[in-house]
Amino acid sequence: MFDLLCPSVHLGLVIMARPIVPKIESALNPITALAFLGLGTPEPYLLAGEGQFLKVFDDQRRNLVSVERTFDSQAIHGISCESLPQDAANSGIVLIWGGRSICLISIEADFDVNGEPMVKVCQHMPEVVWDDWILDGCFRPTNITDTGSESKTIEAILVTSHNDLLLLRFVTATTGTRENSWLHRIVSGPCSILYSAHMLWEDAGRRLLVAAGTAFGEAMLWSFNFDPFDPSVPSEVCLHYRFTGHEGSVFGIRISEVVQTGAVKRILASCSDDRTIRIWNISDTSSGEEVKRLDGGELNTSESGLLEAINEAELTGCLATIMGHASRIWGLRFLIEKDGRWDMISYGEDSTAQVWSVNSVLSWGQTDSTAHDHAYRLSHQATYAYHSGKNLWAMAVFSNVREDCIVAIGGADGRITTFKLLSQGMPAQAAAWTSQYTMDEISRAFETTPSERSPTQADKAEFSVGDIFDSLKGSWKLLRKFDSRVSTYPSGTLEGIATFVERPPTEDIYDAEYLYSESGDFVTQQGLTMRATRQYVYRYSRTTDAISVWFVKPDNGSAVDYLFHKLDFRETNPGIDPGPENWFASGYHLCIEDNYNADYSFQSKGSKIAQWCVVFNVDGPNKGYTAKATYTRDQAESLKPEEPDKVIPESMRKIQNALGSQSGQNKPDAFKTYTWISENEVLTTTDHGNLLVGTLIPDIEASNGDNFRNMIWDHVGHQTSSSSSCIATTIPSLSIALLTDTDGTINMYNHRSREINAVGKLLGKAGFLKAHSLYESWNRWLPSSHRKEMVGVLATCLGSSHATVFLFSPETKATDHSTHTGTYLSSIQECSLTLPPKFIVTSSCFLDTEQWIILGSRNGDIAIYDLAHTTPNLARDVTPSCFPKIHSEDAITVIQVVPRNVSKLIDKIAIITAGRDGKWAIHHVFHKLENSRLFVTLQMIHVGVPPFGPNIEGACVDSTSKDLLLWGFRSKQFVVWNESQKTEVMALDCGGAHRNWAYALRHDGNSGGSFVYTKASVFHIHSQMQASHRVIQHGGHGREIKAMALSPAINTNDDAELRFVATGAEDTAICIFDLGARLKCLSIITKHTTGIQQLWWSSDGRLLFSAAGCEEFFVWRLQPAPLVTIGVLCEAQCPTVTEEVDLRIMDFATEEIHSDHDPDDVEYEPDYLLTKVYSDSSVRIFRYRTATGNKRFELLASGSYTTYCLTQATPLRISETFGGLCTASADGHLAFWPHTNPPSLHNGDLPTSPPLQWTKRAAIHQSSVKALDSTTISQSERLIVTGGDDGAIAFTRVGIRKPSEVVFEVASLLIPSAHASAVTGVVFISMSESERHGDENETDLKVASVSNDQRLKIWEVSIDVKQAGVQGVEVSRVANVYTSVADASSLATYRDADGQRWLLVAGIGLERWRVGDWGDHAVLFR
């Protein structure tokens, strides 16, 4: 092999006199800081730090109102806000920091001329760079800094990474004076290197508490005392606590507010690299150790990483510890502190926010002075996963007077979400509520008010164990006397409240269950007081007529752990006079070596328990005490009159008899099927054939905490024949439901008239039933024409090869045919359809415009029946058009027509399908002429894979927002997903898909809905008025972008030309963004299994090629589509050619191959020549054939370089001939590969070539070539620009000659140290021909480069074509700006329709820059 090494020429730079300053127009970068600012509006404004820009959002309207550049080349890391005094209630002051930079601005709320909200931003103190990183900042209380004069003095404190405090003082301008600001160091805390800090004011601004989390796992608390009115008074720095225990750096730390109850008044929370959250007791800050820094700036042992000998006091104080997230935890915030309980929320690397609760679990004998790690519990409450990829970087919490709070989170994916929480960390009631009902509860709801008759004792039924259990429900006054026989356990008395809260049984063998909770104050004989709580679970089994008591799990106060004891009832109790109103029971439990003996006594009054007692005698090696607890109803309960017997009307008695009693029948009634007849009304059938309607009460506030107020139940009918089998379907717009009987009868329930009429009868048991609302196009199928409302019902029998269609109008009156099944509707048209072999119907759809019926099967097939030219009698003979494996071999659960106002199609119909393969799809359905005959054709144009599944069970287009919503199951959760907004609407743990359920969407644009389901024979309902969270800003990838490709202008269904950018990242996803909609993500493609390496878009915009690891290479078909703007479909996959499982396609180059064709043939597509370079140093050339029905890859040639990984490839042309290719590699060389027989790009026949061999290579960079681009200088010469790991940029002129064989002439010009680190992206900026060739002998080019140093640079290149080699090349740098995109990997450029040039930078984020001859740094965010 001929190896010619071409030396590089080094070049000195010349800076142009007139620089080009790119302007950033839009960005989608990680959110690194968040804060709320109240400006007198109903909802606070949300401030977000994205790169060096501060964005201001109106949280209520979810729109961006302002963007302000705060720093020149530093990302924002923290924001602190303070509302100004009442005379300026609509304005606030904002302190911003990031790295070593500090900035101070003010924000004023206002309205524009159209009445829309806007803000005015004023920068009072431009960027100031300190000598150390800033970790936290806060404002001094305003009452301290008010001087009483016309001017206002604003003071803020900042803490640095070396535990120094800085004072920022700003004096507002007055008449005749200017604004002034000062920043200086005021004090130093304990010497250490910090990773986190938090500050909190005390004593009206005279004392500052500082919490510091160190790089070596320590959590410290120190304070700073000073007199703000007399600066001459010496300040005092006092170290109160230094806690150790974390096994990694402390990334987040937070001080709580003071609470007034409980043994612990204030806590410190910390989170760490070790994935734990720890809670520390810092109630006492009255004493501490004076802090003295070492002389000469020497490090102490903590700062150097060597911990000193820690005394015992430093090892105590940890109240609770819990292993938190799946990876590192970055920070936490306290929510609302109340009644000795703290709720807090954490965020971390796993992209989740998790809510935790800290409360006391004191055991007997512990006092407030002996609180330790067993005295408090840190328990998990909820997890919120609203972001993708890795890392949540920012969080803000806004509390209001309603005891709920707004939480905002921002992540590396650029998304900002907000949601509301209650004080217990649960979703706010304004957004959702949940209720459960048993059949007995619904039966009791039909009872009327009680009469005045008071029954006698003889009228009462015999009291039973079940009655005792029922009587326990509610609240009791608790008095427990504790008599200890061991000195280590003090005696005392506890007074408090005990509650029995009913909940559905957690195991099927039990019929009823209570969660028992008690709380009170325990006072010892010595006078010490502590707060004590405990919980148990009480269960009752009707089969055994027994009550049992169970422990709860320590980490979950409501989950059942193991058995405590059972209650063994007996007739008498020693020492107590027996009587008809006294019941006694005993229980026993052995805990290792300790014996627990329990004696119960219940005193009944009438049909209720008036008082009961339990005495525990505990004996063991280390335990000995007696605890007697007496439970009495509180005063409010005791004053309630005893309920007399209720007089039930005969109509209600019949209803209750129909519903049955859970204890009065061998087989109690149970909930069976559900279907929604409106957004607020659900129709329920039962095992006994009852029809119930539950109506949701719209006023959720009135229903808070009371299950019986959430829904009103009505008994609307009874169908005995539907008791064992029933399928239900509904048309909410007509308020009707269709139900099946066991004998095949189909009945219609009309909710407006409460009538039930028979529609028709199948030949056997129904297997499928679906009702559809039809329009006038189906009128000819009915004898009576001009029906405004028509219904089409498609039904099948189990095992039948036919489907039955019923068509009728719900306005038709029923006539009595004297049949055993009741009345039938008249004028019903019935017809039969012949199903394809082995076709089991699972979904159906009626098309009004074409009179087509579309059926989906259990095997993923679709059958379309064209009934436009037939009659009901002949429908059986219609042969359907069949389309197999539309959803692999899984059931198709959804077939729906896309509304015309959404699809905007004229000659085609768009439908949506979804299945249990976890995918949903958009199809075009239309007539196609073949062999002089019209056929129905189904063309798939888009496939989506939502992040849940694999069971997609329903879909709907919101009539208000036009968003597509999907719902189904993810493991045990029911999930509702907004596909248009790429956000989760609802996620509810219901136990999984194997149960009866129904979901109703609210069509008000807020994505609310109601979900009902059966679990453990109990009816459950979860209703949301809106989505579980708000998306303030939509994001993109959650991992680093590794590849990017720009599309040409593509015509959409709106006849508008749009441009798109496709990005591929380490998260294995490909995202397609709309360049004209502030980088809104339109589609997410998730077929790759490894990180994306390269993307390329065809010149006509129809195809997108993607390459990744494991030799994955896909071809994607793109075309306009409703609902998603651009449809994406995987068209082909290149087969692997090796057996290496980890072989990566590092890059590929593409050339179009055209053949002779009719210029008017709109269906014509060229083939593509694909040159791929691999990580094993090999090169392969494929041809991709695009012919319909013959799409395939053909391997034309292959070769091998050396042992170095090939990183880049670009084709080399000679006019319209493919002369060869150039590759770059990890050894810093460019290699040139000629074609032995150069093929023409206009020749459809490409013969297989001999093995590829490189003939020349040039040493360009010292190490790996990271980026490459090329452009044409002339028909036989190209210019290649490369960027390397060495920070250099090189320009290589390649002359291509072809006397008898292809020969390359290579000369390179190197710009060393063009960047401070590896150059990861280079691109030739799009220029017109007149701009490129201003002189016939000179070519002017512009090149953009980006590096890991986060600098975007633009270079101007002038080439004198008369001079050979590098002698005719001049390079000047014309722009050097900071980009917020870290780890930039790709650059792309394009020109819009107005001729404007644009640059896109991709990496950890995405930015779009406007390139032109400007001299300022204006921001053009839209």
Short mmCIF file of C-alpha atoms in Angstrom, two decimals, residues 526-764:
data_model
loop_
_atom_site.label_atom_id
_atom_site.label_comp_id
_atom_site.label_asym_id
_atom_site.label_seq_id
_atom_site.Cartn_x
_atom_site.Cartn_y
_atom_site.Cartn_z
CA GLN A 526 -40.89 13.16 86.99
CA GLY A 527 -42.88 15.73 84.97
CA LEU A 528 -41.19 15.25 81.60
CA THR A 529 -43.47 15.53 78.56
CA MET A 530 -43.12 13.93 75.16
CA ARG A 531 -45.23 13.50 72.06
CA ALA A 532 -46.09 9.86 71.32
CA THR A 533 -47.79 8.19 68.36
CA ARG A 534 -48.46 4.62 67.28
CA GLN A 535 -50.42 2.76 64.61
CA TYR A 536 -51.96 -0.68 64.20
CA VAL A 537 -54.29 -2.36 61.73
CA TYR A 538 -57.53 -3.99 62.99
CA ARG A 539 -59.10 -6.63 60.74
CA TYR A 540 -62.40 -8.53 60.81
CA SER A 541 -63.25 -11.82 59.07
CA ARG A 542 -66.92 -12.70 58.70
CA THR A 543 -66.07 -16.33 57.94
CA THR A 544 -64.35 -16.88 61.30
CA ASP A 545 -66.20 -14.05 63.09
CA ALA A 546 -62.88 -12.88 64.53
CA ILE A 547 -61.01 -9.62 65.14
CA SER A 548 -57.22 -9.47 64.84
CA VAL A 549 -54.63 -6.74 65.49
CA TRP A 550 -51.54 -6.31 63.25
CA PHE A 551 -48.33 -4.31 63.36
CA VAL A 552 -47.56 -1.77 60.60
CA LYS A 553 -44.27 -1.53 58.75
CA PRO A 554 -41.77 0.94 60.23
CA ASP A 555 -41.05 2.61 56.87
CA ASN A 556 -44.73 2.83 55.89
CA GLY A 557 -47.15 3.69 58.66
CA SER A 558 -50.17 2.24 56.86
CA ALA A 559 -48.87 -1.04 55.36
CA VAL A 560 -49.56 -4.28 57.26
CA ASP A 561 -46.45 -5.99 58.64
CA TYR A 562 -47.15 -9.04 60.88
CA LEU A 563 -49.71 -10.30 63.41
CA PHE A 564 -49.78 -8.80 66.92
CA HIS A 565 -52.60 -10.86 68.44
CA LYS A 566 -56.15 -12.11 67.91
CA LEU A 567 -59.09 -11.29 70.17
CA ASP A 568 -60.49 -14.41 71.85
CA PHE A 569 -63.98 -13.49 73.14
CA ARG A 570 -65.41 -15.13 76.27
CA GLU A 571 -68.47 -14.67 78.46
CA THR A 572 -66.97 -13.30 81.70
CA ASN A 573 -63.90 -11.51 82.95
CA PRO A 574 -62.44 -11.93 86.46
CA GLY A 575 -63.16 -8.95 88.67
CA ILE A 576 -65.93 -7.53 86.49
CA ASP A 577 -69.58 -8.28 87.01
CA PRO A 578 -70.95 -10.15 84.02
CA GLY A 579 -73.93 -8.67 82.29
CA PRO A 580 -75.70 -8.57 78.93
CA GLU A 581 -73.92 -5.28 78.05
CA ASN A 582 -70.34 -6.46 78.80
CA TRP A 583 -68.10 -8.33 76.35
CA PHE A 584 -64.63 -9.65 77.16
CA ALA A 585 -61.70 -10.86 75.07
CA SER A 586 -58.04 -11.70 75.51
CA GLY A 587 -54.96 -11.90 73.34
CA TYR A 588 -51.34 -13.02 73.54
CA HIS A 589 -48.12 -12.18 71.67
CA LEU A 590 -44.56 -13.46 72.13
CA CYS A 591 -41.87 -11.00 71.04
CA ILE A 592 -38.56 -12.94 71.25
CA GLU A 593 -38.39 -13.25 75.09
CA ASP A 594 -41.11 -10.77 76.05
CA ASN A 595 -44.68 -11.89 76.77
CA TYR A 596 -47.55 -9.55 75.93
CA ASN A 597 -50.90 -10.45 77.53
CA ALA A 598 -53.91 -8.36 76.53
CA ASP A 599 -57.34 -8.26 78.20
CA TYR A 600 -60.21 -6.41 76.52
CA SER A 601 -63.58 -5.34 77.95
CA PHE A 602 -66.34 -3.72 75.87
CA GLN A 603 -69.36 -2.01 77.41
CA SER A 604 -72.28 -1.65 75.01
CA LYS A 605 -75.14 0.81 75.16
CA GLY A 606 -77.94 -0.21 72.91
CA SER A 607 -76.36 -1.16 69.59
CA LYS A 608 -73.14 0.80 70.18
CA ILE A 609 -69.98 0.43 72.25
CA ALA A 610 -69.96 3.28 74.77
CA GLN A 611 -66.60 2.54 76.40
CA TRP A 612 -63.93 -0.11 76.20
CA CYS A 613 -60.62 -0.91 77.87
CA VAL A 614 -57.52 -2.90 77.10
CA VAL A 615 -54.89 -3.88 79.69
CA PHE A 616 -51.42 -5.00 78.59
CA ASN A 617 -49.26 -6.97 81.02
CA VAL A 618 -45.72 -7.24 79.66
CA ASP A 619 -43.07 -9.47 81.22
CA GLY A 620 -39.58 -10.23 80.01
CA PRO A 621 -35.87 -10.19 80.90
CA ASN A 622 -35.64 -6.44 80.38
CA LYS A 623 -39.29 -5.39 80.40
CA GLY A 624 -41.98 -5.28 83.06
CA TYR A 625 -44.96 -2.95 82.98
CA THR A 626 -48.74 -2.73 82.91
CA ALA A 627 -50.49 -0.35 80.54
CA LYS A 628 -54.24 0.18 80.97
CA ALA A 629 -55.94 2.13 78.20
CA THR A 630 -59.50 3.40 78.49
CA TYR A 631 -61.35 4.53 75.37
CA THR A 632 -64.42 6.74 75.60
CA ARG A 633 -66.26 8.68 72.95
CA ASP A 634 -65.42 12.37 72.99
CA GLN A 635 -68.10 14.87 74.02
CA ALA A 636 -69.35 15.50 70.51
CA GLU A 637 -69.81 11.79 69.94
CA SER A 638 -71.46 11.14 73.32
CA LEU A 639 -74.06 13.88 72.80
CA LYS A 640 -75.30 12.34 69.57
CA PRO A 641 -78.67 10.62 70.06
CA GLU A 642 -78.74 6.92 69.39
CA GLU A 643 -79.98 6.21 65.91
CA PRO A 644 -83.47 4.70 65.89
CA ASP A 645 -84.47 2.08 63.39
CA LYS A 646 -84.99 3.50 59.97
CA VAL A 647 -88.30 3.11 58.21
CA ILE A 648 -87.52 2.13 54.65
CA PRO A 649 -90.15 2.71 51.94
CA GLU A 650 -91.22 -0.27 49.92
CA SER A 651 -89.47 1.05 46.79
CA MET A 652 -86.17 1.36 48.64
CA ARG A 653 -86.68 -2.04 50.25
CA LYS A 654 -86.99 -3.58 46.78
CA ILE A 655 -83.79 -1.88 45.71
CA GLN A 656 -81.97 -3.15 48.79
CA ASN A 657 -83.35 -6.62 48.24
CA ALA A 658 -82.10 -6.47 44.66
CA LEU A 659 -78.68 -5.32 45.79
CA GLY A 660 -78.63 -7.91 48.56
CA SER A 661 -76.76 -7.87 51.82
CA GLN A 662 -73.14 -8.87 52.08
CA SER A 663 -74.03 -11.13 55.00
CA GLY A 664 -77.52 -12.20 54.07
CA GLN A 665 -76.91 -14.14 50.86
CA ASN A 666 -74.77 -17.10 49.96
CA LYS A 667 -73.26 -15.12 47.10
CA PRO A 668 -73.22 -11.38 47.81
CA ASP A 669 -73.63 -8.94 44.97
CA ALA A 670 -70.48 -7.50 43.42
CA PHE A 671 -69.48 -4.82 40.90
CA LYS A 672 -69.03 -6.14 37.39
CA THR A 673 -68.69 -3.73 34.45
CA TYR A 674 -68.34 0.03 34.12
CA THR A 675 -69.04 2.49 31.33
CA TRP A 676 -69.30 6.28 31.36
CA ILE A 677 -72.56 7.74 30.04
CA SER A 678 -71.22 11.27 30.57
CA GLU A 679 -68.11 12.90 31.98
CA ASN A 680 -69.67 12.85 35.46
CA GLU A 681 -71.90 9.75 35.38
CA VAL A 682 -70.75 6.15 35.40
CA LEU A 683 -73.06 3.20 34.74
CA THR A 684 -72.25 0.10 36.78
CA THR A 685 -73.62 -3.43 36.41
CA THR A 686 -73.46 -6.04 39.16
CA ASP A 687 -73.36 -9.81 39.45
CA HIS A 688 -77.06 -9.84 40.41
CA GLY A 689 -78.03 -7.87 37.30
CA ASN A 690 -78.48 -4.46 38.93
CA LEU A 691 -77.82 -1.25 37.05
CA LEU A 692 -76.41 1.59 39.17
CA VAL A 693 -75.51 5.12 38.15
CA GLY A 694 -72.94 7.03 40.18
CA THR A 695 -72.91 10.80 39.69
CA LEU A 696 -69.82 12.81 40.59
CA ILE A 697 -70.41 15.93 42.65
CA PRO A 698 -68.68 18.83 40.85
CA ASP A 699 -67.89 20.75 44.08
CA ILE A 700 -64.81 18.87 45.22
CA GLU A 701 -64.15 21.19 48.13
CA ALA A 702 -67.43 20.14 49.73
CA SER A 703 -66.52 16.50 49.37
CA ASN A 704 -63.13 16.74 51.01
CA GLY A 705 -62.70 13.88 53.45
CA ASP A 706 -66.18 12.37 53.09
CA ASN A 707 -66.57 9.48 50.69
CA PHE A 708 -70.35 9.65 50.73
CA ARG A 709 -70.33 13.15 49.33
CA ASN A 710 -68.13 12.49 46.33
CA MET A 711 -70.80 10.54 44.48
CA ILE A 712 -74.56 10.18 44.48
CA TRP A 713 -75.83 6.71 43.61
CA ASP A 714 -79.03 5.81 41.81
CA HIS A 715 -80.54 2.40 41.08
CA VAL A 716 -81.83 2.62 37.49
CA GLY A 717 -82.78 -0.94 36.58
CA HIS A 718 -82.44 -4.65 36.97
CA GLN A 719 -81.68 -7.26 34.30
CA THR A 720 -81.54 -10.78 35.72
CA SER A 721 -80.26 -12.26 32.46
CA SER A 722 -77.15 -10.06 32.55
CA SER A 723 -76.06 -11.28 35.96
CA SER A 724 -73.28 -13.65 34.95
CA SER A 725 -72.02 -12.01 31.77
CA CYS A 726 -72.25 -8.43 30.59
CA ILE A 727 -70.38 -6.29 28.09
CA ALA A 728 -71.15 -2.57 28.21
CA THR A 729 -70.52 0.23 25.72
CA THR A 730 -71.82 3.76 25.60
CA ILE A 731 -72.34 6.87 23.48
CA PRO A 732 -72.02 9.77 25.95
CA SER A 733 -73.28 12.36 23.46
CA LEU A 734 -76.63 10.52 23.30
CA SER A 735 -76.70 9.44 26.98
CA ILE A 736 -77.26 5.82 26.03
CA ALA A 737 -75.51 2.58 26.89
CA LEU A 738 -75.66 -0.86 25.25
CA LEU A 739 -75.41 -3.99 27.39
CA THR A 740 -75.40 -7.70 26.65
CA ASP A 741 -77.28 -10.52 28.35
CA THR A 742 -76.22 -14.09 28.89
CA ASP A 743 -78.53 -15.32 26.12
CA GLY A 744 -77.12 -12.89 23.55
CA THR A 745 -79.74 -10.16 23.89
CA ILE A 746 -78.43 -6.61 23.43
CA ASN A 747 -80.27 -3.98 25.50
CA MET A 748 -80.15 -0.22 25.29
CA TYR A 749 -80.36 1.88 28.43
CA ASN A 750 -81.53 5.46 27.80
CA HIS A 751 -80.33 7.61 30.67
CA ARG A 752 -82.64 10.48 29.75
CA SER A 753 -85.79 8.38 30.07
CA ARG A 754 -84.36 5.67 32.41
CA GLU A 755 -85.77 3.04 30.01
CA ILE A 756 -84.24 -0.28 29.05
CA ASN A 757 -85.22 -1.72 25.64
CA ALA A 758 -83.97 -4.67 23.64
CA VAL A 759 -82.11 -3.84 20.42
CA GLY A 760 -81.57 -7.34 19.08
CA LYS A 761 -80.31 -10.77 19.85
CA LEU A 762 -77.16 -12.66 18.92
CA LEU A 763 -77.02 -16.38 18.32
CA GLY A 764 -74.90 -16.94 21.39
#
